[in-house]
Structure formats: structure tokens, C-alpha cells
mmCIF file with all atom_site columns, C-alpha atoms in Angstrom:
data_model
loop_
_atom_site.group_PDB
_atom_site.id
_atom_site.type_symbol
_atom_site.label_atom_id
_atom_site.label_alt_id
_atom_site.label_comp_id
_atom_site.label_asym_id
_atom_site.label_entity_id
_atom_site.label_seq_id
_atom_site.pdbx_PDB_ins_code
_atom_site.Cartn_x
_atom_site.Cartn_y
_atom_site.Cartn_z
_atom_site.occupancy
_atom_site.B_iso_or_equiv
_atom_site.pdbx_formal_charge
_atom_site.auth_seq_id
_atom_site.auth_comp_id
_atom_site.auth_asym_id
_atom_site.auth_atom_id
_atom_site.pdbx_PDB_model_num
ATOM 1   C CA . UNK A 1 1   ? 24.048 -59.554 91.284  1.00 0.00 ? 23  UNK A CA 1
ATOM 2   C CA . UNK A 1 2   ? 26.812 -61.549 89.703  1.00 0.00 ? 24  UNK A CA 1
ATOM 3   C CA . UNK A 1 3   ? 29.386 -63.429 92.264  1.00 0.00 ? 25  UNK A CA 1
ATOM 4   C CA . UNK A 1 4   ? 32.051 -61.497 90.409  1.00 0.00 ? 26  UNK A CA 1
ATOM 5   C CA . UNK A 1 5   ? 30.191 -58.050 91.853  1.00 0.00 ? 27  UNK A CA 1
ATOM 6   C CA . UNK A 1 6   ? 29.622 -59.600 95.398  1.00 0.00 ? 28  UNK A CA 1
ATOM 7   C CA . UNK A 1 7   ? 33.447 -60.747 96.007  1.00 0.00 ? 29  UNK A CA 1
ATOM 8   C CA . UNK A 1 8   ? 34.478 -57.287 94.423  1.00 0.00 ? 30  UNK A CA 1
ATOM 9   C CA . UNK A 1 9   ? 31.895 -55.737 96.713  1.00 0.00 ? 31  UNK A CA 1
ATOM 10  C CA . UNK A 1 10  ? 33.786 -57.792 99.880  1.00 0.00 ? 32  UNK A CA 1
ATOM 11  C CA . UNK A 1 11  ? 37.087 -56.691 98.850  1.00 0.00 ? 33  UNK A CA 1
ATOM 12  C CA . UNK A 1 12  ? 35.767 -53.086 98.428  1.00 0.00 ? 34  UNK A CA 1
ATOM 13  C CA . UNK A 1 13  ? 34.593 -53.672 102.032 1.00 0.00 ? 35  UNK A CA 1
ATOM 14  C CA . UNK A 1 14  ? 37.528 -54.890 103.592 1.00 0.00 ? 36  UNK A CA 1
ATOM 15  C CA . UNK A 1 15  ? 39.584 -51.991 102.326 1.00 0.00 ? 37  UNK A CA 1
ATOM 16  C CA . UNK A 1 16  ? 36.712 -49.409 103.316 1.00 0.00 ? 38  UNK A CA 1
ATOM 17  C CA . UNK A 1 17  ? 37.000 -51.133 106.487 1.00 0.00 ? 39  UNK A CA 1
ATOM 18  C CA . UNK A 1 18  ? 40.892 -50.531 107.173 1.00 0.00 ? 40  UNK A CA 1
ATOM 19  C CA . UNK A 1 19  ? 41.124 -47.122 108.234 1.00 0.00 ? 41  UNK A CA 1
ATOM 20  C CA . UNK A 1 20  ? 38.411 -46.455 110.226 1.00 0.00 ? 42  UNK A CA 1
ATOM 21  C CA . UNK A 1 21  ? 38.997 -49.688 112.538 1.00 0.00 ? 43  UNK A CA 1
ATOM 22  C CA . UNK A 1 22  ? 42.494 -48.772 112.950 1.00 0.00 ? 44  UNK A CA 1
ATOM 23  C CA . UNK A 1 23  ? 42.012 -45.338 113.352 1.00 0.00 ? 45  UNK A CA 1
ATOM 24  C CA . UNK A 1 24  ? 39.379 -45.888 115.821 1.00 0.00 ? 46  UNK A CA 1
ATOM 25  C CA . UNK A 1 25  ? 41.390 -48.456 117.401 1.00 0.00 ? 47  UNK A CA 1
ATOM 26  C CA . UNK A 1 26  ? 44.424 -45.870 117.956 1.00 0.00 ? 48  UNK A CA 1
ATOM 27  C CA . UNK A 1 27  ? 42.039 -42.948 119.257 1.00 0.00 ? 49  UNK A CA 1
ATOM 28  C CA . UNK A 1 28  ? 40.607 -45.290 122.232 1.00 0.00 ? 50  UNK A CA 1
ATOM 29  C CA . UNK A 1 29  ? 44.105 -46.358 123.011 1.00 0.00 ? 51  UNK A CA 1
ATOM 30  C CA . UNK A 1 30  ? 45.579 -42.865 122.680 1.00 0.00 ? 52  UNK A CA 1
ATOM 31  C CA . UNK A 1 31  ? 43.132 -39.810 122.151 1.00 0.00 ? 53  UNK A CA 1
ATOM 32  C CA . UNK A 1 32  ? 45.878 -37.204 122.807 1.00 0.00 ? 54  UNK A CA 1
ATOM 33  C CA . UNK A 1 33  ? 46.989 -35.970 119.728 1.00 0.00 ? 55  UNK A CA 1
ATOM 34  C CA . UNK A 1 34  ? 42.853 -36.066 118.195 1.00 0.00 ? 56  UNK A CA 1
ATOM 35  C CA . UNK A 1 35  ? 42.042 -34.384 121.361 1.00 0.00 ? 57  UNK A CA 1
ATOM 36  C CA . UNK A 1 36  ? 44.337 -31.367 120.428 1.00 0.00 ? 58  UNK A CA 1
ATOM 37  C CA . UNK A 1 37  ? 43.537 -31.470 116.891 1.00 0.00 ? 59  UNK A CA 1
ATOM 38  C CA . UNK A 1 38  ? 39.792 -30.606 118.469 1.00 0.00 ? 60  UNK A CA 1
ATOM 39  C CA . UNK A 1 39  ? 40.921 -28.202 120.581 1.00 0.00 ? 61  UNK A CA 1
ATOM 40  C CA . UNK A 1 40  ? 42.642 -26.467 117.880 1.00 0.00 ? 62  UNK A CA 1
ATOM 41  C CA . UNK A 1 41  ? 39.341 -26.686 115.868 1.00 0.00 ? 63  UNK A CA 1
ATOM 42  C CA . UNK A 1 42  ? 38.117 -24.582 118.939 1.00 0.00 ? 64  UNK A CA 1
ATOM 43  C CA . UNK A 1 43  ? 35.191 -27.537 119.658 1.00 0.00 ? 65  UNK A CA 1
ATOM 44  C CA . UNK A 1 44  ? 34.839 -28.165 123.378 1.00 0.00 ? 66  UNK A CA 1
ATOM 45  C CA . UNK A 1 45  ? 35.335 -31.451 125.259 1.00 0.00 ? 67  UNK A CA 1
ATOM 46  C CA . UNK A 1 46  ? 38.182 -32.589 123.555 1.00 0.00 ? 68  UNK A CA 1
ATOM 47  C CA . UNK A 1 47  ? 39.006 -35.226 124.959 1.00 0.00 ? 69  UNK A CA 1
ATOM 48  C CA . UNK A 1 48  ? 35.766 -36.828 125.273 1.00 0.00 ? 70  UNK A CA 1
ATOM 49  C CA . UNK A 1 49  ? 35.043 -36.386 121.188 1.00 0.00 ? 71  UNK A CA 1
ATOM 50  C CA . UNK A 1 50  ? 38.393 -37.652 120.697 1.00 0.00 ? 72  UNK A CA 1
ATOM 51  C CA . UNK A 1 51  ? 36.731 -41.066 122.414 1.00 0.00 ? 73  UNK A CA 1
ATOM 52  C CA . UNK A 1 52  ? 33.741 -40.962 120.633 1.00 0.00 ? 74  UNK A CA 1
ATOM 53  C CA . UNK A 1 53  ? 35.071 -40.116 117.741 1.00 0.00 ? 75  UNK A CA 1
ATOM 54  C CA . UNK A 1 54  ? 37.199 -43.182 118.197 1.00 0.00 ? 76  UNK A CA 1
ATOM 55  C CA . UNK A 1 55  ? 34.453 -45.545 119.125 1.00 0.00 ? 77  UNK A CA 1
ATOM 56  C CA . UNK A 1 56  ? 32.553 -44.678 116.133 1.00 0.00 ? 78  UNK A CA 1
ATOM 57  C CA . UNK A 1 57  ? 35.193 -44.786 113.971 1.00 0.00 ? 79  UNK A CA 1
ATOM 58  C CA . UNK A 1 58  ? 35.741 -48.961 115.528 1.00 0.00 ? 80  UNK A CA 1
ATOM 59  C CA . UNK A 1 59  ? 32.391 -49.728 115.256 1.00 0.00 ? 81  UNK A CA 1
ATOM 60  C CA . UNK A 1 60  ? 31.175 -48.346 111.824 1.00 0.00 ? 82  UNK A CA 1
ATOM 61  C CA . UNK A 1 61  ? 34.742 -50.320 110.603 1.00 0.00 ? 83  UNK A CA 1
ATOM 62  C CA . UNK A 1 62  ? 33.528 -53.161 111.789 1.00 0.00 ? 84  UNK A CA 1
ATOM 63  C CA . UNK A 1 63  ? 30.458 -52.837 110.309 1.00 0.00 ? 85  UNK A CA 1
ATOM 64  C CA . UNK A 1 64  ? 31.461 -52.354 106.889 1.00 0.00 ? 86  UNK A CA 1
ATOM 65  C CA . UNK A 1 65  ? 33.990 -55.420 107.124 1.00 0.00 ? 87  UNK A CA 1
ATOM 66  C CA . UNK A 1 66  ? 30.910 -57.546 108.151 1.00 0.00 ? 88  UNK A CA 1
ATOM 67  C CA . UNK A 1 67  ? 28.924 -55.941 106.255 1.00 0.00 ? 89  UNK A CA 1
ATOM 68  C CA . UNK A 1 68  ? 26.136 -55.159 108.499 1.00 0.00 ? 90  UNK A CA 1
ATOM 69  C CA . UNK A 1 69  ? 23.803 -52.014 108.665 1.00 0.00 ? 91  UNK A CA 1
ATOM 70  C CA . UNK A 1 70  ? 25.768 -50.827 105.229 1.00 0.00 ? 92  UNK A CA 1
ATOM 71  C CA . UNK A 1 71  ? 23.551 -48.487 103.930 1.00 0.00 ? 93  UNK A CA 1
ATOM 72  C CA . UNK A 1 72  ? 23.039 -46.634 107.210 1.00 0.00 ? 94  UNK A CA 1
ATOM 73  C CA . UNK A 1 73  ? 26.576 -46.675 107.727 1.00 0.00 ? 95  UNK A CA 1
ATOM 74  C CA . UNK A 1 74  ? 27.873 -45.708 104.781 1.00 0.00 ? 96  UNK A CA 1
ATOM 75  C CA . UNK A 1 75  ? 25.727 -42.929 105.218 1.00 0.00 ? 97  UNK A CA 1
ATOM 76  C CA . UNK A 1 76  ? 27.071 -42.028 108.831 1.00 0.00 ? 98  UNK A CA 1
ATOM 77  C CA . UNK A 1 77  ? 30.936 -42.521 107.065 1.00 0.00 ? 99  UNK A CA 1
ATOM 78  C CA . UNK A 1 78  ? 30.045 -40.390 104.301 1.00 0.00 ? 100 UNK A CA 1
ATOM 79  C CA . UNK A 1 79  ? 28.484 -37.485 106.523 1.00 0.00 ? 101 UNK A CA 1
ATOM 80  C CA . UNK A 1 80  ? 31.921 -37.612 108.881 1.00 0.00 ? 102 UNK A CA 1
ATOM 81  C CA . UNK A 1 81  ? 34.348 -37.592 106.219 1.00 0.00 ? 103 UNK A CA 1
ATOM 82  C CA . UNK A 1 82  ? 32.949 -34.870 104.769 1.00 0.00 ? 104 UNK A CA 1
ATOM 83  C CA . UNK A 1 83  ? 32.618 -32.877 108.353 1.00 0.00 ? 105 UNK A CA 1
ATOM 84  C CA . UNK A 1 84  ? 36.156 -33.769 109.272 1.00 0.00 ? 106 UNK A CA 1
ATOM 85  C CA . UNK A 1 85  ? 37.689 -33.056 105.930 1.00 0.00 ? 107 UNK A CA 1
ATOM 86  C CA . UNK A 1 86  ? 36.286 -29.618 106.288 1.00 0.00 ? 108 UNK A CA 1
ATOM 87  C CA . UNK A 1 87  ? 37.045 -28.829 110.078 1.00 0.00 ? 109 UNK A CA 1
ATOM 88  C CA . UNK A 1 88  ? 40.213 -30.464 110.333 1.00 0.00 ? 110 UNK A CA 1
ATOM 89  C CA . UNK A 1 89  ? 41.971 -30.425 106.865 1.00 0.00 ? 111 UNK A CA 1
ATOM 90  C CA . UNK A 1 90  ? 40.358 -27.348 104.914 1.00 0.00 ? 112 UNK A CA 1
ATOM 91  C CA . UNK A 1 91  ? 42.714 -24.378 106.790 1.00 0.00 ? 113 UNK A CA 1
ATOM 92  C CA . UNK A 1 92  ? 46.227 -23.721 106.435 1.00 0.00 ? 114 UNK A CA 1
ATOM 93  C CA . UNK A 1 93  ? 48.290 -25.074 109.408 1.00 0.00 ? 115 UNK A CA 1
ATOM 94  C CA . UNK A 1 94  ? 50.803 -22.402 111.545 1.00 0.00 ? 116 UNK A CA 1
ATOM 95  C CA . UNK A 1 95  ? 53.234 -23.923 114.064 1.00 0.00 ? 117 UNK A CA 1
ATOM 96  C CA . UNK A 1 96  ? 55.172 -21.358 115.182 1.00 0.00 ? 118 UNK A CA 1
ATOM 97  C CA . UNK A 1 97  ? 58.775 -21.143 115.308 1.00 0.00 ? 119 UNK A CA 1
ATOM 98  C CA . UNK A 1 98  ? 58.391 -23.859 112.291 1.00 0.00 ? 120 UNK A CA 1
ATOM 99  C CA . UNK A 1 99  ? 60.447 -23.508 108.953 1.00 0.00 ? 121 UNK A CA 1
ATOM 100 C CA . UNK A 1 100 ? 58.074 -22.372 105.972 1.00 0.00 ? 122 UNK A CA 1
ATOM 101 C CA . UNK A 1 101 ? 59.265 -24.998 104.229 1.00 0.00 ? 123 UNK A CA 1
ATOM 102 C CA . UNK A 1 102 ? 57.948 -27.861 106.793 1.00 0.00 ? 124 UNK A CA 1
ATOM 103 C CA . UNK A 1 103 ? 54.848 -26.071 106.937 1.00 0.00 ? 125 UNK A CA 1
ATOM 104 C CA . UNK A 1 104 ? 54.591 -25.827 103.367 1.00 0.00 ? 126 UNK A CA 1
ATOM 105 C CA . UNK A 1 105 ? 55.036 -29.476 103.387 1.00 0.00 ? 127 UNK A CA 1
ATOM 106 C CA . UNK A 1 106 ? 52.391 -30.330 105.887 1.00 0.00 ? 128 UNK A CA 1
ATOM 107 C CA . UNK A 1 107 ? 49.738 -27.826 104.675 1.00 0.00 ? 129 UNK A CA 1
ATOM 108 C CA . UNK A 1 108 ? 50.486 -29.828 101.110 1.00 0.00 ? 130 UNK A CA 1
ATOM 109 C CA . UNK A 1 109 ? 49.996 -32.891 103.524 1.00 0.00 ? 131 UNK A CA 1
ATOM 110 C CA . UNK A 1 110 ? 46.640 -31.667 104.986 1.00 0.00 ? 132 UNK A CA 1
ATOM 111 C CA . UNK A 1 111 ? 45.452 -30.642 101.797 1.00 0.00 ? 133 UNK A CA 1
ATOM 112 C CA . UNK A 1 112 ? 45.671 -34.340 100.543 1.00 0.00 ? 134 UNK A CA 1
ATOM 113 C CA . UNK A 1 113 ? 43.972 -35.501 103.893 1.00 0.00 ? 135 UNK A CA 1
ATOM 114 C CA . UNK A 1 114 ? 41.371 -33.097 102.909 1.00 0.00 ? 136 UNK A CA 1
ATOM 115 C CA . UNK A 1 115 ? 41.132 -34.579 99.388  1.00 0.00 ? 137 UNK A CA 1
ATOM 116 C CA . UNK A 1 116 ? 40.935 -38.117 100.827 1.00 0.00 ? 138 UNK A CA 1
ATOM 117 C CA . UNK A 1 117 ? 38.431 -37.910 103.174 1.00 0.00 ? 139 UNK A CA 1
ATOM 118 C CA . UNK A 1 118 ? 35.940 -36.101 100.372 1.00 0.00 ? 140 UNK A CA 1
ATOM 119 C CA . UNK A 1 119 ? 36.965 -39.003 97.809  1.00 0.00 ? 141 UNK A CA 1
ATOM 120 C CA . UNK A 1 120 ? 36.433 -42.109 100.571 1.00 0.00 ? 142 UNK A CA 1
ATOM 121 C CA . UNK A 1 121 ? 32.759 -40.001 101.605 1.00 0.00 ? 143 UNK A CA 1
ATOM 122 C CA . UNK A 1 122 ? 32.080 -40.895 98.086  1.00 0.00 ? 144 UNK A CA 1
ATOM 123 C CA . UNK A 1 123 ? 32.885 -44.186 97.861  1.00 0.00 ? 145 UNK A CA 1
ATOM 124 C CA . UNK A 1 124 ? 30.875 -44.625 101.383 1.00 0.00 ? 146 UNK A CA 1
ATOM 125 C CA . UNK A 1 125 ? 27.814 -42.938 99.303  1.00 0.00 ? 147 UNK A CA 1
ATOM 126 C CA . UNK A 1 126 ? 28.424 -45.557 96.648  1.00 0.00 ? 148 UNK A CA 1
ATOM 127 C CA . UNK A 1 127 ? 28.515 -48.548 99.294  1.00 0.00 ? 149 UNK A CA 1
ATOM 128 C CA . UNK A 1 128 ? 25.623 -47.281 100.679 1.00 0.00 ? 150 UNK A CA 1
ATOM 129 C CA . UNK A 1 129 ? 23.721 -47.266 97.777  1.00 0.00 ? 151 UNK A CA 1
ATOM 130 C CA . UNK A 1 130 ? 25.097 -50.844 95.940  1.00 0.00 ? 152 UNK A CA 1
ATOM 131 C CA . UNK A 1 131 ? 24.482 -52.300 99.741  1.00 0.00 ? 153 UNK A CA 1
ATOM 132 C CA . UNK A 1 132 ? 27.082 -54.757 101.315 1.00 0.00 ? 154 UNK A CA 1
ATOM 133 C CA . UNK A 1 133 ? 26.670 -57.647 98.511  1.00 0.00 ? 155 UNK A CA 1
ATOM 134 C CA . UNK A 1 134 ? 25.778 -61.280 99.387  1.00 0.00 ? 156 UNK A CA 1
ATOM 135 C CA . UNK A 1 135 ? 28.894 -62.153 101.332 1.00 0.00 ? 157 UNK A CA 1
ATOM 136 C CA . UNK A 1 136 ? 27.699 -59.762 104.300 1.00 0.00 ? 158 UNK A CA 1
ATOM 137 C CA . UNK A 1 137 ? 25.419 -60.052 107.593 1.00 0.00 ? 159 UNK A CA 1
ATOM 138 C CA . UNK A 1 138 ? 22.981 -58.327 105.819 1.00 0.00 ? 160 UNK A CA 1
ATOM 139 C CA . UNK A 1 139 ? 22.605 -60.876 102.988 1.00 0.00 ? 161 UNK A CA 1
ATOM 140 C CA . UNK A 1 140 ? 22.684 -63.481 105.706 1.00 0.00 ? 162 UNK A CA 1
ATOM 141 C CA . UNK A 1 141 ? 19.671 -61.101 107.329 1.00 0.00 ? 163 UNK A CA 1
ATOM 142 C CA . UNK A 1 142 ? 17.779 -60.740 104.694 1.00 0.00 ? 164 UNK A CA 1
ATOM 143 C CA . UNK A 1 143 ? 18.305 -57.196 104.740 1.00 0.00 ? 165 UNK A CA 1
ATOM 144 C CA . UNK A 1 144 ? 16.709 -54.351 102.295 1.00 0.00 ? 166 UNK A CA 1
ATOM 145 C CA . UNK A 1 145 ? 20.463 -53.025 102.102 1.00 0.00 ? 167 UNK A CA 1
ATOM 146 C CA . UNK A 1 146 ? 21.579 -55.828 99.857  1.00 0.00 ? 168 UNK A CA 1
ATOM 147 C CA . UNK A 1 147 ? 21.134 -55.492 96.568  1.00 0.00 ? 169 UNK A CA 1
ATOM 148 C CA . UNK A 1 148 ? 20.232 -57.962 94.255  1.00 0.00 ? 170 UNK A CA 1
ATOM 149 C CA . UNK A 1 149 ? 19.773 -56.534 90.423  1.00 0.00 ? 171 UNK A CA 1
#
């Protein structure tokens, strides 16, 4: 693989790597309002999944920043932006005693959430299968989840 294709490979790593270690990083430090978005998916122990969900969402960050373990997490990434797009963001959102219009706004909102999460599962898929690129622990490892051609 070209050094052009491993730096753009880092760069699509670091930006892969943004949102999952922040939101992780936000959902340890305050799980309330993920906890009631569970609750309101009717899943039980809401506040527990709220910290696991959090911890997962740190450590599988980190990963992909360092790229380390890519192909299995990008795999795991994929797999829970596709199940949260689909239990959190795929209904139509009723707050009562709420303006139509402001829920018209934030079902538009949680439409687009829904959209995002399917579009980053794919590019997880696609990290997963181009591996983490020579700039990564894995490369460093010797890992089978770089690839080379």
C-alpha cells in the first residue's frame, strides 16, 4: 500500500475515532440522559447499558485512533451503529405538551441521526476490511488486519 493510502487511512482513523471517544467519554461522566433514551427504548437496566455502552464506545475509539484490533472493531462499530440507529433513531419522537413544530424539527433531527449512524457502520465495514494501514499498532504488530496490496 502506497504512503499516500496509509496517511489517508490515519486521517480516516482519527476522524472515525472522534465520536465514539467523546461520546463514550460523556456517557461514563454522565449516563443520565442515554439511560432514559434506554428506558424509553423499553430495554431494562438503563443505567447500567448507559455505562457499558459508554465504555465501549471509549475503548473501541481508542482503538481505531491507534489503530489496534481494526478489523474486529470495525466490525463491533459497524454492528452497533446499525443496532442503535434502528432502536434509538428509526421511530417518530412524542414529547407531550411539545409544539408540532419542535417535534417536527427533532423527528427531522433523529431521522438524520438515523442516517448517520447507517452511513459511519459503513465506513466501519470499509475500515475493517482495508485494515488500520501501516501507521497503526497493528502494522507495528505484525497484524493480519493490515493490509498491504
Amino acid at each position: 500500500m502506497s504512503t499516500t493510502n496509509n496517511a489517508v487511512i490515519l486521517v480516516a482513523r482519527i476522524l472515525l475515532s472522534f465520536i465514539f471517544i467523546l461520546s463514550g467519554f460523556g456517557k461514563l461522566a454522565d449516563p443520565a440522559a442515554t439511560a432514559g433514551m434506554i428506558t424509553g427504548a423499553g430495554l431494562p437496566a438503563a443505567t447500567a447499558l448507559a455505562y457499558l455502552a459508554g465504555l465501549f464506545e471509549l475503548v473501541t475509539g481508542l482503538a481505531v485512533l491507534v489503530g489496534f484490533q481494526v478489523k474486529i472493531v470495525g466490525w463491533a462499530l459497524a454492528l452497533f451503529c446499525i443496532f442503535t440507529g434502528a432502536v434509538f433513531h428509526s421511530g417518530t419522537v412524542a414529547i407531550p405538551g411539545w409544539p408540532d413544530a419542535a417535534l417536527g424539527w427533532i423527528n427531522t433531527l433523529n431521522q438524520i441521526m438515523m442516517m448517520k449512524n447507517f452511513t459511519l457502520a459503513g465506513a466501519y465495514i470499509l475500515l475493517a476490511t482495508v485494515g488500520a494501514g501501516a501507521y497503526s499498532l497493528d502494522a507495528r504488530r505484525g497484524a493480519a488486519s493490515v493490509v498491504t496490496a
